XYZ file of C-alpha atoms in Angstrom:
562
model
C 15.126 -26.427 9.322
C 17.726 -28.929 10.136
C 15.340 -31.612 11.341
C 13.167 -31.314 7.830
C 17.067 -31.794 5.919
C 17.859 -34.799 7.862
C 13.966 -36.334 7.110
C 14.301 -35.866 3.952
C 12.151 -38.832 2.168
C 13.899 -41.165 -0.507
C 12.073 -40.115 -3.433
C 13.443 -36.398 -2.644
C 16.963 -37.723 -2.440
C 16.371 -39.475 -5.482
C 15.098 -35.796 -6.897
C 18.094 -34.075 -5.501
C 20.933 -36.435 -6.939
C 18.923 -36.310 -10.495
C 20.122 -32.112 -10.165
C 23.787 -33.449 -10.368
C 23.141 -35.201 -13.402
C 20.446 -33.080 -15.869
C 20.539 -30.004 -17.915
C 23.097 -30.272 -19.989
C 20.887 -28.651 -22.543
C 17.640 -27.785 -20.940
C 18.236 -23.887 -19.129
C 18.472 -22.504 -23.002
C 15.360 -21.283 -22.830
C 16.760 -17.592 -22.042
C 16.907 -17.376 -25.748
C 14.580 -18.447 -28.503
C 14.193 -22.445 -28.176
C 11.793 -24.916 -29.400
C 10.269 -26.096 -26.233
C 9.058 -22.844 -23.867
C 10.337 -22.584 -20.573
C 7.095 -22.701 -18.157
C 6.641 -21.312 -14.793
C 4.039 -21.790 -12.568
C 2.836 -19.460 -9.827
C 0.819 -20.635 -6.798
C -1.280 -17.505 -5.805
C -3.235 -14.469 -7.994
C -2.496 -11.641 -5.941
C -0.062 -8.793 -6.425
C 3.115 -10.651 -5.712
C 1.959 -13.350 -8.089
C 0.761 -11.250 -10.962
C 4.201 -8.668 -10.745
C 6.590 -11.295 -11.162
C 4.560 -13.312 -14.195
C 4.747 -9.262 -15.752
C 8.289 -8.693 -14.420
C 9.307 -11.962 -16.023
C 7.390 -12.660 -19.352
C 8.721 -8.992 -20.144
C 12.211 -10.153 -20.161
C 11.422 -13.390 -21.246
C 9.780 -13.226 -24.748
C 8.745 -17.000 -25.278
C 8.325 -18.293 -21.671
C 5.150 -19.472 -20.782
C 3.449 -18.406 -17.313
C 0.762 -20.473 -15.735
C -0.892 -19.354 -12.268
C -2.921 -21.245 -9.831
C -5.353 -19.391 -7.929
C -8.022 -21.384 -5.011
C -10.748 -19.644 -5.501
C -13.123 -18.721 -8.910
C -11.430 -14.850 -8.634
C -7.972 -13.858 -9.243
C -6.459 -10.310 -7.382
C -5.378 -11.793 -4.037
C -5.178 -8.916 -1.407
C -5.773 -6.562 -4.286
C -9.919 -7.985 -4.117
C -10.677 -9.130 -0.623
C -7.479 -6.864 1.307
C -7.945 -3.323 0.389
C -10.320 -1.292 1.835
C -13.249 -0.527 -0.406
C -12.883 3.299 -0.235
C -9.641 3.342 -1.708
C -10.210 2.544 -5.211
C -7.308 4.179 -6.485
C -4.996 0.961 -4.959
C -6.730 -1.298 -6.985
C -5.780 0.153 -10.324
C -3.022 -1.840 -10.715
C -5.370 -4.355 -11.556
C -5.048 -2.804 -14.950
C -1.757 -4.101 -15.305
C -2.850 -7.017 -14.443
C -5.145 -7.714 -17.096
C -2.945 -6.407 -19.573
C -0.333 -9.580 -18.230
C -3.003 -11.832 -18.371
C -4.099 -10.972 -22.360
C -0.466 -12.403 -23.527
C -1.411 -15.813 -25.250
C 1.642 -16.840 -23.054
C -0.115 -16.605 -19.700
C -3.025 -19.308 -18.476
C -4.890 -18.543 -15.427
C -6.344 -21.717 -13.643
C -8.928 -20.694 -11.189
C -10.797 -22.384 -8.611
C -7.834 -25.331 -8.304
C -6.415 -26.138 -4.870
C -2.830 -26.860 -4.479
C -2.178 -29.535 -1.754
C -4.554 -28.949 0.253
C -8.764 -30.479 -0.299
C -11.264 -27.428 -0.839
C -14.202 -27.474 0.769
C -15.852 -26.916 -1.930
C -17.705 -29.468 -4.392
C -17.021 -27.879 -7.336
C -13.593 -27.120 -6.747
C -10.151 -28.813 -7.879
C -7.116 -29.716 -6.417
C -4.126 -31.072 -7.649
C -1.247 -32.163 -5.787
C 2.139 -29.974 -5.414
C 4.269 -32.779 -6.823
C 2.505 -32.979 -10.114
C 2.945 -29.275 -10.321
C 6.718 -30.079 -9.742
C 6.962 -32.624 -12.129
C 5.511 -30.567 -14.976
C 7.414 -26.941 -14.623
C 11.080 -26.207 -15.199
C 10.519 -23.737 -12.085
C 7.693 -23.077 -9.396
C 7.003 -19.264 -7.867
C 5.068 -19.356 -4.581
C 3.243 -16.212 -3.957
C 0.009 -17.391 -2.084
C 0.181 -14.584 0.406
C -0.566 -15.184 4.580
C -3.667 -17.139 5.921
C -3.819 -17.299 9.600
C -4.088 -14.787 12.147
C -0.974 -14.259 14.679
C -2.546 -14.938 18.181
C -2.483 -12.805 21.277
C -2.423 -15.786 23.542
C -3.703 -14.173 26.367
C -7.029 -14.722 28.449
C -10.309 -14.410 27.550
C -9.460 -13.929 23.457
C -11.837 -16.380 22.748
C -14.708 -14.285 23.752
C -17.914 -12.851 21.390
C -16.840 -9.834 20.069
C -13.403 -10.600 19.666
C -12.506 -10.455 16.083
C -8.724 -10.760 13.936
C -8.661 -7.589 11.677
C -8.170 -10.033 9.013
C -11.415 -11.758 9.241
C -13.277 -8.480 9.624
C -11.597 -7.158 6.629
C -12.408 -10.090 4.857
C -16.041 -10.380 5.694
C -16.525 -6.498 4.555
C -14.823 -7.016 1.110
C -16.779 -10.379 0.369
C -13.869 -13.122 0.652
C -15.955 -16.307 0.914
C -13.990 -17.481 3.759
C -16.111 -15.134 5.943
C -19.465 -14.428 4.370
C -21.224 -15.909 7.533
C -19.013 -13.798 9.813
C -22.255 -11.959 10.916
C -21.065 -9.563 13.562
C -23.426 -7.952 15.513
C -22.433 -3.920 15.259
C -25.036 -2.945 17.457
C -23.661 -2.909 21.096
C -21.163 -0.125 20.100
C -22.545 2.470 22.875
C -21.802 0.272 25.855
C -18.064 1.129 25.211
C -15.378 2.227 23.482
C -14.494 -0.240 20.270
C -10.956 -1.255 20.739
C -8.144 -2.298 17.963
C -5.058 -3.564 18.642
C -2.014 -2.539 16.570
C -1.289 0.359 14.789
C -0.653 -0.387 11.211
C -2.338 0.941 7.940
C -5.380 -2.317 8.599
C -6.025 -0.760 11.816
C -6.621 2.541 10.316
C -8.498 0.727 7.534
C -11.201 -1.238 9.965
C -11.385 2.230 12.235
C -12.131 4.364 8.945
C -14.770 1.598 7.840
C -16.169 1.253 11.315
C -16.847 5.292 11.334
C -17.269 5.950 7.619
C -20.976 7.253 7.038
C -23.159 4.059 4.937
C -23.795 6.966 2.085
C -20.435 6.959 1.203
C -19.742 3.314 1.495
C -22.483 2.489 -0.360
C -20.604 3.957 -3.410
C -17.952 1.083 -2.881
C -17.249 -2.103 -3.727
C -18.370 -2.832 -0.030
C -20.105 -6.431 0.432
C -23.836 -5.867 0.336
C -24.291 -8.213 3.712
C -20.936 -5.471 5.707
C -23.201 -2.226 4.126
C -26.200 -3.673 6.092
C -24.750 -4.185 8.698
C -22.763 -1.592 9.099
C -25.955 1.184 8.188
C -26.655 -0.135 11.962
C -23.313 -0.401 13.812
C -23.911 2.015 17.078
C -19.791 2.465 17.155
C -19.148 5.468 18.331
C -15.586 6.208 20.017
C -12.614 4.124 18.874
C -9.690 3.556 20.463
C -6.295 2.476 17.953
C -3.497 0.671 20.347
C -0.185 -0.072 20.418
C 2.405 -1.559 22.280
C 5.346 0.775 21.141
C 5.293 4.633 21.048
C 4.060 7.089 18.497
C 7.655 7.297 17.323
C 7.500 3.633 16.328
C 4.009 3.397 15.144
C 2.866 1.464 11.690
C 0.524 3.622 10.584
C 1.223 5.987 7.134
C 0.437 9.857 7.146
C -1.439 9.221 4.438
C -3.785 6.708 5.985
C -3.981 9.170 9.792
C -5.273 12.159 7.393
C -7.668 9.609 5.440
C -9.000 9.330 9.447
C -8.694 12.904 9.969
C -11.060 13.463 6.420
C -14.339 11.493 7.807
C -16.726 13.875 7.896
C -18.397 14.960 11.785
C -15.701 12.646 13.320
C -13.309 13.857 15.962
C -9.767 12.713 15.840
C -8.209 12.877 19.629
C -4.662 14.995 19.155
C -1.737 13.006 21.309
C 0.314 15.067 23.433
C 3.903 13.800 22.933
C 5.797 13.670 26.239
C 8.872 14.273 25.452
C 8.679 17.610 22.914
C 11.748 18.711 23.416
C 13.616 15.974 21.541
C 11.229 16.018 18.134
C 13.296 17.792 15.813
C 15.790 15.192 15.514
C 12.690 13.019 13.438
C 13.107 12.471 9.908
C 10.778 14.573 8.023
C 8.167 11.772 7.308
C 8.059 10.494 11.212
C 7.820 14.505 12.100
C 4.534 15.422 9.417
C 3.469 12.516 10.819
C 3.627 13.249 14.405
C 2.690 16.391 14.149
C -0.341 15.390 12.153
C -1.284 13.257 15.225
C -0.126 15.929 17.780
C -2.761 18.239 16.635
C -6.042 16.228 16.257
C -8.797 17.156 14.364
C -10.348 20.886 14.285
C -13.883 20.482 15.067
C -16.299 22.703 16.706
C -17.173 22.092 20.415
C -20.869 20.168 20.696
C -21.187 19.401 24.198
C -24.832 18.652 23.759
C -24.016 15.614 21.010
C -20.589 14.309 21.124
C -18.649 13.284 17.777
C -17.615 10.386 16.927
C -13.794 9.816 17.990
C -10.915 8.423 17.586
C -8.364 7.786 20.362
C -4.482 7.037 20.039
C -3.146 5.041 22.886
C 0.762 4.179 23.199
C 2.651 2.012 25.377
C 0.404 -0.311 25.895
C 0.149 -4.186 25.822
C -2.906 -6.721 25.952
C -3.413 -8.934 28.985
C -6.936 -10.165 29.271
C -9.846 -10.222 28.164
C -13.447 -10.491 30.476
C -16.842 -10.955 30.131
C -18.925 -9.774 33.044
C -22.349 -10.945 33.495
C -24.044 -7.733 35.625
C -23.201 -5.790 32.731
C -26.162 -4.576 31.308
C -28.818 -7.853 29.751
C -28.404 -6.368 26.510
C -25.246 -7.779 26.130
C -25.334 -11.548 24.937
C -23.202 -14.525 27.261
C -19.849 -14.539 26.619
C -19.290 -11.664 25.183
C -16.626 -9.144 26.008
C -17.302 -6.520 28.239
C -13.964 -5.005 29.247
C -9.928 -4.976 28.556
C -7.173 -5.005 30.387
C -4.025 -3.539 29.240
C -0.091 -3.165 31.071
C 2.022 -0.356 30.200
C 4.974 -1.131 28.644
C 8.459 0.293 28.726
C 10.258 1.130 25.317
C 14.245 -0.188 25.210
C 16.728 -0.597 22.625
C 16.333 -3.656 21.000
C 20.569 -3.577 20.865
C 20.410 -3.374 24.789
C 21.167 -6.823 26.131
C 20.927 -5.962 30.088
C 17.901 -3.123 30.089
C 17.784 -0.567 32.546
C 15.241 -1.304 35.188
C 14.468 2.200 35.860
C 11.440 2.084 33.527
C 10.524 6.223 33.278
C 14.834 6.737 32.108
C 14.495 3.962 29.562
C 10.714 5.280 28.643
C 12.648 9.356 28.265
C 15.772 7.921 26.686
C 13.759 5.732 23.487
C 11.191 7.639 22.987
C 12.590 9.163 20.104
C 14.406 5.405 18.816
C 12.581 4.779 15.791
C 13.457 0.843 16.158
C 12.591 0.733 19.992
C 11.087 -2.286 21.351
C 8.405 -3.125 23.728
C 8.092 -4.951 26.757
C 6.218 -5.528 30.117
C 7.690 -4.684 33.129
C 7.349 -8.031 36.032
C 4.852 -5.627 37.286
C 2.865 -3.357 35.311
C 0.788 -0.761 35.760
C -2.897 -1.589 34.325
C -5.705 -0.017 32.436
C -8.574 -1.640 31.835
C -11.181 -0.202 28.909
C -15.148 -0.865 29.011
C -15.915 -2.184 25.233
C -18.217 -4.813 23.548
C -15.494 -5.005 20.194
C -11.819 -5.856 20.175
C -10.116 -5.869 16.735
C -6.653 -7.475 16.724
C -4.525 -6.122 14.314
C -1.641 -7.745 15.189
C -0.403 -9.236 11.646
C -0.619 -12.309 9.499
C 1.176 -15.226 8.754
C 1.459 -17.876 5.824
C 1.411 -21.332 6.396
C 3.445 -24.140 4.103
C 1.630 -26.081 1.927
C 0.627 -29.854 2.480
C 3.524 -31.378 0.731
C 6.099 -29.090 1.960
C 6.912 -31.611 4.212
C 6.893 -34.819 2.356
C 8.696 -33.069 -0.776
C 11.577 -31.691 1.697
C 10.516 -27.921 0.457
C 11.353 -25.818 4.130
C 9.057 -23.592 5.608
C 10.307 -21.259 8.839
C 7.036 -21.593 10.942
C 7.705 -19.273 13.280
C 8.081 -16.433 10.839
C 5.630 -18.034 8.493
C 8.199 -17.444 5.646
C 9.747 -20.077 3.247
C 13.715 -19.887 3.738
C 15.033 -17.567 0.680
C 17.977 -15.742 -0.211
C 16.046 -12.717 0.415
C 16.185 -12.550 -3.683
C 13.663 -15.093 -4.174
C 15.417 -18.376 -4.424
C 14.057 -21.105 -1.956
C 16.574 -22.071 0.233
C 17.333 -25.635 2.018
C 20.043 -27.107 4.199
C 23.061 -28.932 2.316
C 24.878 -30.929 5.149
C 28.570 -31.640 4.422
C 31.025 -32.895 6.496
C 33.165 -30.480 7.862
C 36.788 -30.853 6.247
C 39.352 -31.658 9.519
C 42.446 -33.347 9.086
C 42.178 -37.508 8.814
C 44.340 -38.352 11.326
C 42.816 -36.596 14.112
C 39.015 -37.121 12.973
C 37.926 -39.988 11.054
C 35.706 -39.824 8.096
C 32.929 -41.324 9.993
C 33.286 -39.221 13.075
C 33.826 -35.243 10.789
C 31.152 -33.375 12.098
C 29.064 -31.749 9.703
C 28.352 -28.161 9.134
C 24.808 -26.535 7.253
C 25.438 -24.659 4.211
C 22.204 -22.735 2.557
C 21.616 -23.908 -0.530
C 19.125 -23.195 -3.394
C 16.243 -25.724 -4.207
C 16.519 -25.195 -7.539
C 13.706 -24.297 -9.859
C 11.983 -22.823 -6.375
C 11.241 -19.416 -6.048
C 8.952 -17.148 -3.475
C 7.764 -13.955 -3.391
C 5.285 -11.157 -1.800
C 4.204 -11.857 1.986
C 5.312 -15.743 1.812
C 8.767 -14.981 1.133
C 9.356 -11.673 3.665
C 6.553 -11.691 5.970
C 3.034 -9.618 5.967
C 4.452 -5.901 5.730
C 4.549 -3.434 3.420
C 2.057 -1.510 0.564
C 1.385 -2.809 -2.466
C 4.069 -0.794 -4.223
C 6.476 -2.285 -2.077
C 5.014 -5.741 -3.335
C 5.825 -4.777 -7.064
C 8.920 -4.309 -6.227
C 9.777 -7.500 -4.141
C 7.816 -9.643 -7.049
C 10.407 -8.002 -9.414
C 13.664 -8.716 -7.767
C 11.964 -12.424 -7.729
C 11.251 -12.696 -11.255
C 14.912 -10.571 -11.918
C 16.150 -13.957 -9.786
C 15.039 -16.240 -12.124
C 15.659 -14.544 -15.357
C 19.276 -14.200 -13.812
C 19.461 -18.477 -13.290
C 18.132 -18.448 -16.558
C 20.680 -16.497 -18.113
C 23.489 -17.798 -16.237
C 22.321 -21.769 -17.062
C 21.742 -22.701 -13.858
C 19.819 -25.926 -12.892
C 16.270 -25.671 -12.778
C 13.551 -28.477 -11.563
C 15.183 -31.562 -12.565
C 13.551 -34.148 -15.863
C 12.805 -37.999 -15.209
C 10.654 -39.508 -12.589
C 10.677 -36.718 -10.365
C 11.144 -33.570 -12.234
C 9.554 -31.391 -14.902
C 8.553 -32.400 -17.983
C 7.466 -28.742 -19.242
C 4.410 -29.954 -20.346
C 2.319 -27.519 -18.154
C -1.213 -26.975 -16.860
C -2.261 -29.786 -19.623
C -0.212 -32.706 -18.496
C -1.067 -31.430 -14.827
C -4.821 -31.636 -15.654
C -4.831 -34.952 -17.213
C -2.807 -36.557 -14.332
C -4.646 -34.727 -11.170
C -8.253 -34.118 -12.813
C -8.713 -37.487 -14.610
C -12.254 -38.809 -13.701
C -13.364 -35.992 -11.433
C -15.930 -34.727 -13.808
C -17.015 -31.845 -11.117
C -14.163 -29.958 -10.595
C -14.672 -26.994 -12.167
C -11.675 -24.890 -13.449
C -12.118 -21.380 -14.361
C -10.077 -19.698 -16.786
C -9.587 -15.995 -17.670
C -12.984 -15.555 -19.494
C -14.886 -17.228 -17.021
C -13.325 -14.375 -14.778
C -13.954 -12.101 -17.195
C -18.004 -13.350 -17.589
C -17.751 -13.049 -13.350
C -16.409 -9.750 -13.157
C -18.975 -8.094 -15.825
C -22.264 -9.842 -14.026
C -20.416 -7.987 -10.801
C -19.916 -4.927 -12.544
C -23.898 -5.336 -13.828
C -24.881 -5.892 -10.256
C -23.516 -2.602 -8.934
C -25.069 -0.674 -11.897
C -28.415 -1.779 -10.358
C -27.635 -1.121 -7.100
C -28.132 2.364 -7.893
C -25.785 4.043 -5.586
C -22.820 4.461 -8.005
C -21.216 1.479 -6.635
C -18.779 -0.077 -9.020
C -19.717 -3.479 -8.361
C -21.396 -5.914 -6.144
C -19.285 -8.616 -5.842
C -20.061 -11.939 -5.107
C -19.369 -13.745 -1.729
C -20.376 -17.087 -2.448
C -18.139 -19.649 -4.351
C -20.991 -21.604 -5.898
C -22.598 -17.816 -6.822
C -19.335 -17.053 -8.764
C -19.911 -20.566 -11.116
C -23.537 -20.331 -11.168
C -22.413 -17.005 -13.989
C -20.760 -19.886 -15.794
C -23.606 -22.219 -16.198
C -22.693 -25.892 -17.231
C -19.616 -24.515 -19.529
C -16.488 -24.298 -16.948
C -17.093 -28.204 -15.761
C-alpha cells in the first residue's frame, strides 16, 4: 500500500490538493438543494442494490446511478445462488421496488475500466465516472478463483466451484464450460472446502433432473446433468468438523435429497461436545448421525462423505486407468493430514495427536501440515475446489492512486465503508536533533474521499446474503453520516465531479461508438419477461429459462437499446 502512496501520479496529487481547497458549499445536499447529490455504484448485485435502498431512503432527493457489465442486473443473487433455493432470491423484490424510484438509473451492459469482449458492449473509463459523481460505491463483488497451487491442478476434470456454479446458473462467462458428467462411476467426485457452495455443487451434483427441471437451472447444466453418472461424493476440509463452513441449514438441505445416503461422522473426541454453542452442537450432531436409510446391499445409494483434517497435495492423471477416461484427465488425489493448533500459539506443539485432542473443540483452530504427513490418496475423475473467491482492482486503480490489498482481494476501508489510502507525514521530532529534511515519516490511514466499498470487495467473499444487507447498510449509513456531517466529497474542477451523472459520462465515454449498446431498466424488464415466457414453455414449472448468451439477451431488444 505504501509503494502505490509514494507512485502516486501528478494528476492525482493535483486531485488530492483540490480536496484542501473545495466544498465550501457543495456537501449540502443532506437537505433539500437545487442540484442532487449523485452516487454511482459499480456492480448490480446485493451489496450494490442494499446500499442504493439503504441510502436513497435516508436521502430523499439524491440521485443513484449503478453500473452493471453485463445486459442483467442481480449479481450473485442471478448467476450465485443455487437454483433450488428460490426463496434467497426474493429479495430481488426489493430490488425492483429501489429501482422504480425516478431517482435511480440502471446502466447495463457498460464496462468500467476494463474492454468487454463483447461487440455490443460499452465501457467507460473509471476517471470519467470520478469526474462526474460527488461520491463512487464499489460493490462489483469477487472474480477470480483462489488457487490451490499444488501439482497436477491443471488437469481435465479439475474445476473452481465458482465456474461450475456459474456454468449451471447461465453466467455467460461459462456457457461453453461443457463438462463431461459422465465418468462419475470410476470414482468418488471430490470437493474441496466445506462452505455453504460446497454443499450447493454436492446437492446439484445429486439432486434428481425432475426436480431441477422445475428451476431456474440453465437448460445446457439440466442436460447435462440428466446424464452425470456421480454417484458417491466426498465434501473436504482442511480443519475439523468443529471449524467447518457449512450452515445446518444447508447439511439438512443434503440430508432432504431423496434415495441419497448421507455418511454420519463419528466425532473423536465425544467427551468434550457439550461445551459447543448450541448452533455448532445441532449442527454436529446433525452430521454425527447421518442419514436414516434402509440397508440395499444389492444397489447402493448415492452418498455423501465428510472428510476432516485433510489438505490437498497433488493431483495425477494415470494413463492404465481404464481407456474410457480421456488424456489428461484426473484419475486420483492425494491428500496429507493435517494437525489443528491455535492460531494464538506462536511455538506449536510438535506432538501432533495432543495438539489434534487439545483443538478439536477450538472453534477458531487452524490448519497445517506436519514436515511429514501422513497421506491418502482418493480414486476420482472430478475435483471441485471450493476454496473461495477473490476480487480484483479495477484498471485504473492504479493510475488514479485508488489502493487495492491484493492479497486479500479487498480495497483498504475503515471496515465502515470509506476507502482508505496512505497519508505520509513527517514524523514530528525535535529540530535540533533531526532536520526537516532528514524527519522520518510515519503512514496515517486516511479516507479517499467521496470513495466508498461494500459487499465481498470491501470484506472478502464470506457470508449469506443477509449478512450482505447488512454490510451494504452500514456503507450507505457511512455516507449519509459524511453527508450530514459536511465532509469533503469527490473534489469539482479538472479532476473532480461535476454531478452531472450518467449523461455527461455518456457523452464524454460513448461519443461516436454507435454500437455500444446500453441497457436500461426496461430493457431488463423486456429480458426478464421473454425469460419468464421461455420457462412457461418449457413445461416443467420452471420459472424461467434464462439466457446464457450476451448477444441472446439484446437480440429481445431489437435495434432500440443501440
Amino acid at each position: 500500500m505504501a509503494t502505490i502512496a509514494r507512485a502516486r501520479p501528478r494528476a492525482f496529487q493535483q486531485w488530492n490538493r483540490q480536496l484542501a481547497l473545495a466544498y465550501t458549499n457543495q456537501v449540502r445536499r443532506a437537505s433539500t438543494t437545487v442540484e442532487p447529490f449523485r452516487l454511482a455504484i459499480i456492480g448490480s448485485g446485493p451489496a450494490g442494490f442494499y446500499t442504493a435502498y439503504r441510502f436513497m431512503k435516508n436521502n430523499e432527493h439524491a440521485k443513484v446511478d449503478m453500473y452493471e457489465s453485463l445486459p442483467v442486473p442481480y449479481g450473485l443473487v442471478r448467476f450465485g445462488v443455487a437454483p433450488d433455493h428460490a426463496e434467497v432470491k426474493n429479495c430481488r423484490e426489493k430490488f425492483e421496488e429501489v429501482a422504480a424510484s425516478p431517482d435511480f438509473t440502471f446502466i447495463g451492459n457498460v464496462t468500467v475500466g476494463a474492454s468487454s469482449d463483447h461487440p455490443d458492449s460499452a465501457t467507460v473509463p473509471l476517471s470519467s465516472i470520478l469526474r462526474h459523481y460527488h461520491a463512487v460505491v464499489f460493490s462489483y463483488g469477487s472474480s477470480e478463483d483462489r488457487k490451490l497451487g499444488i501439482p497436477g491442478e491443471e488437469l481435465k476434470g479439475v474445476f473452481s466451484a465458482r465456474e461450475f456454479v456459474g456454468w449451471y446458473n447461465g453466467l455467460p462467462e461459462y456457457a461453453d464450460l461443457n463438462p463431461d458428467l459422465s465418468l462419475g462411476a470410476h470414482g468418488d467426485t471430490l470437493i474441496i472446502g466445506n462452505g455453504n457452495v460446497a454443499m450447493d455443487v454436492a446437492r446439484i451434483l445429486l439432486k434428481s433432473p425432475e426436480e431441477l427441471a422445475k428451476t431456474d437451472i440453465a437448460a445446457h447444466a439440466l442436460d447435462a446433468l440428466s446424464k452425470s453418472k456421480t454417484h458417491n461424493i466426498r465434501i473436504i476440509g482442511r480443519r475439523g468438523p468443529i471449524q467447518a463452513a457449512f450452515t445446518t441449514k444447508e447439511l439438512r438441505a443434503l440430508y432432504k435429497l431423496p434415495g441419497v445416503e448421507v455418511r454420519p461422522y463419528e466425532l473423536e473426541h465425544p467427551t468434550a461436545y457439550d461445551v459447543l454453542p448450541p448452533p455448532i452442537k445441532r449442527r454436529t450432531e446433525l452430521l454425527s448421525k447421518g442419514s436414516s436409510l434402509p440397508p440395499n446391499p444389492s444397489n447402493p445409494y448415492p452418498s455423501v462423505t465428510f472428510d476432516f483434517c485433510l489438505s490437498p497435495l497433488q493431483f495425477d492423471h494415470k494413463p492404465e486407468q481404464p481407456s474410457s477416461t480421456p488424456q489428461n484427465w484426473v484419475t486420483s488425489a492425494t491428500f496429507g493430514k493435517t494437525v489443528l493448533q491455535n492460531p494464538n500459539q506462536h511455538h506449536p506443539s510438535t506432538d501432533y495427536e495432543t495438539n489434534n485432542h487439545r483443538e478439536y473443540y477450538n472453534q477458531k483452530a487452524t490448519a497445517r501440515l506436519p514436515p511429514q504427513p501422513e497421506t491418502v490418496t482418493f480414486n476420482t475423475r472430478y475435483v471441485f475446489k471450493s476454496i473461495g473467491y477473490k476480487s480484483t482492482p479495477l484498471p485504473e486503480f492504479s493510475p488514479l492512486g485508488i489502493p487495492f490489498n491484493t492479497s486479500t482481494g479487498v480495497i483498504p476501508n475503515d471496515g465502515i465503508g470509506r476507502v482508505l489510502t496512505k497519508l505520509h507525514r513527517p514524523h514530528q521530532l525535535p529540530s535540533s536533533s533531526h532536520p526537516a529534511h532528514h524527519q522520518p515519516h510515519i503512514e496515517l490511514p486516511h479516507h479517499f474521499k467521496g470513495l466508498y466499498c461494500s459487499g465481498w470487495v470491501k470484506r472478502g467473499p464470506q457470508g449469506v446474503i443477509a449478512e450482505t444487507m447488512m454490510d451494504a447498510f452500514t456503507t450507505a449509513d457511512a455516507i449519509t453520516e459524511d453527508l450530514t456531517k459536511r465532509e469533503k466529497f469527490l473534489p469539482e474542477g479538472e479532476w473532480g465531479q461535476d454531478g452531472k451523472g450518467w449523461e455527461a459520462v455518456k457523452a464524454e465515454a460513448l461519443k461516436g461508438n454507435s454500437n455500444a449498446r446500453v441497457v436500461s431498466w426496461e430493457d431488463w424488464k423486456a429480458i426478464d419477461r421473454a425469460e419468464i415466457e421461455r420457462g412457461q414453455k418449457a413445461g416443467t414449472g420452471k420459472e424461467r429459462e434464462k439466457f446464457v448468451r450476451r448477444e441472446d439477451m439484446l437480440a429481445v431488444l431489437g435495434d432500440g437499446g443501440r
